[in-house]
């Protein structure tokens, strides 16, 4: 079974747009749990554009499934993570001007910072995942840095899949994820996936033998406008775990 992590950042985006107390990410998390979310994900950005510090504490205190806390590897964020003690931290690169997290970590360039952050979090009993591009080199380096998991940035995969309907062109795109996840599995790292996954592409993860978790936000929150959050979550969970799905090239 592929676990579904539901990212609630955009519930907070809507709240912050008006500076009100609603809609509340904690209330959303409880509905997502009812819909079958296996974990709840939130990203506390340096500019606090959506999730706020108190949301992270409130989510940790309220939800019954594990909390996956996304953050940059800065001292302030690490201090906060150690206080909150989520089940997992996913370390992500962060640029203020970006609309969303637009790529994976540059592991080689931030080697010392990431190794120290990973150690500090793991010493506090927190599982550490590194958000990386789906390539074998990034997985090997993640292992060297001491991570427990890698989350593969699926942004480029999703864009390219949307641009083609040819099975011949789709197969190598999926194969890249399969190879990256197989390397992770071989090195004892969990393989997670996230960014840009939606109701027209997430089912492909079922072809990736070692895919363990998908973290999905924008598409689920968007779909919730039409069908409600509980159903939006359960539809996605079914899509990720559909025994009838076979790729056309099989
Ligand atoms: N995983 C990580 C590490 C992210 O930073 C994000 C948000 O960019 C997501 C998953 C969710 O992406 P999306 O909102 O496109 O589903």
mmCIF file of C-alpha atoms and ligand atoms in Angstrom, residues 5-7 9-10 41 43 45 50 68 70-71 90-93 98-103 129-132 151-155 158 193-198 214-221, ligand 1:
data_model
loop_
_atom_site.group_PDB
_atom_site.id
_atom_site.type_symbol
_atom_site.label_atom_id
_atom_site.label_comp_id
_atom_site.label_asym_id
_atom_site.label_seq_id
_atom_site.Cartn_x
_atom_site.Cartn_y
_atom_site.Cartn_z
ATOM 1 C CA UNK A 5 0.306 12.245 3.270
ATOM 2 C CA UNK A 6 -2.082 15.166 2.921
ATOM 3 C CA UNK A 7 -0.398 18.565 2.765
ATOM 4 C CA UNK A 9 -0.562 24.366 3.474
ATOM 5 C CA UNK A 10 -3.255 25.712 1.175
ATOM 6 C CA UNK A 41 2.088 17.271 6.137
ATOM 7 C CA UNK A 43 5.466 23.309 5.540
ATOM 8 C CA UNK A 45 8.050 28.627 5.407
ATOM 9 C CA UNK A 50 0.615 29.985 4.998
ATOM 10 C CA UNK A 68 5.402 15.204 8.601
ATOM 11 C CA UNK A 70 8.548 20.220 6.017
ATOM 12 C CA UNK A 71 11.158 22.885 6.672
ATOM 13 C CA UNK A 90 11.317 16.575 5.424
ATOM 14 C CA UNK A 91 14.168 18.973 4.734
ATOM 15 C CA UNK A 92 13.493 21.127 1.677
ATOM 16 C CA UNK A 93 15.315 23.943 -0.108
ATOM 17 C CA UNK A 98 9.546 31.021 -5.333
ATOM 18 C CA UNK A 99 5.834 30.225 -5.651
ATOM 19 C CA UNK A 100 6.373 26.745 -4.213
ATOM 20 C CA UNK A 101 9.312 24.387 -3.631
ATOM 21 C CA UNK A 102 10.603 24.301 -7.166
ATOM 22 C CA UNK A 103 13.343 21.682 -6.993
ATOM 23 C CA UNK A 129 13.599 12.666 4.849
ATOM 24 C CA UNK A 130 15.515 14.703 2.240
ATOM 25 C CA UNK A 131 13.622 16.248 -0.694
ATOM 26 C CA UNK A 132 15.722 15.426 -3.762
ATOM 27 C CA UNK A 151 11.241 12.301 -0.958
ATOM 28 C CA UNK A 152 11.574 12.472 -4.724
ATOM 29 C CA UNK A 153 10.532 15.782 -6.282
ATOM 30 C CA UNK A 154 7.962 14.761 -8.887
ATOM 31 C CA UNK A 155 7.454 18.236 -10.408
ATOM 32 C CA UNK A 158 4.291 15.515 -13.612
ATOM 33 C CA UNK A 193 7.211 11.204 -3.602
ATOM 34 C CA UNK A 194 5.727 14.669 -3.801
ATOM 35 C CA UNK A 195 5.030 17.829 -5.753
ATOM 36 C CA UNK A 196 2.586 18.262 -8.602
ATOM 37 C CA UNK A 197 0.903 14.887 -8.076
ATOM 38 C CA UNK A 198 -2.780 15.043 -8.982
ATOM 39 C CA UNK A 214 3.031 10.226 -1.580
ATOM 40 C CA UNK A 215 2.672 13.725 -0.127
ATOM 41 C CA UNK A 216 -0.001 15.669 -1.966
ATOM 42 C CA UNK A 217 -1.467 19.092 -1.286
ATOM 43 C CA UNK A 218 -2.601 21.417 -4.056
ATOM 44 C CA UNK A 219 -4.632 18.881 -6.051
ATOM 45 C CA UNK A 220 -6.448 17.511 -2.991
ATOM 46 C CA UNK A 221 -7.324 20.919 -1.567
HETATM 47 N N1 LIG B 1 6.285 17.441 -0.792
HETATM 48 C C1 LIG B 1 7.089 18.510 -0.589
HETATM 49 C C2 LIG B 1 8.446 18.270 0.010
HETATM 50 C C3 LIG B 1 6.651 19.817 -0.882
HETATM 51 O O1 LIG B 1 7.462 20.873 -0.662
HETATM 52 C C4 LIG B 1 5.347 19.990 -1.388
HETATM 53 C C5 LIG B 1 4.834 21.367 -1.682
HETATM 54 O O2 LIG B 1 5.572 21.922 -2.680
HETATM 55 C C6 LIG B 1 4.547 18.860 -1.594
HETATM 56 C C7 LIG B 1 5.044 17.594 -1.291
HETATM 57 C C8 LIG B 1 3.147 18.961 -2.109
HETATM 58 O O3 LIG B 1 3.127 19.439 -3.404
HETATM 59 P P1 LIG B 1 1.722 19.735 -4.108
HETATM 60 O O4 LIG B 1 1.080 20.839 -3.347
HETATM 61 O O5 LIG B 1 2.120 20.119 -5.488
HETATM 62 O O6 LIG B 1 0.915 18.474 -4.041
#
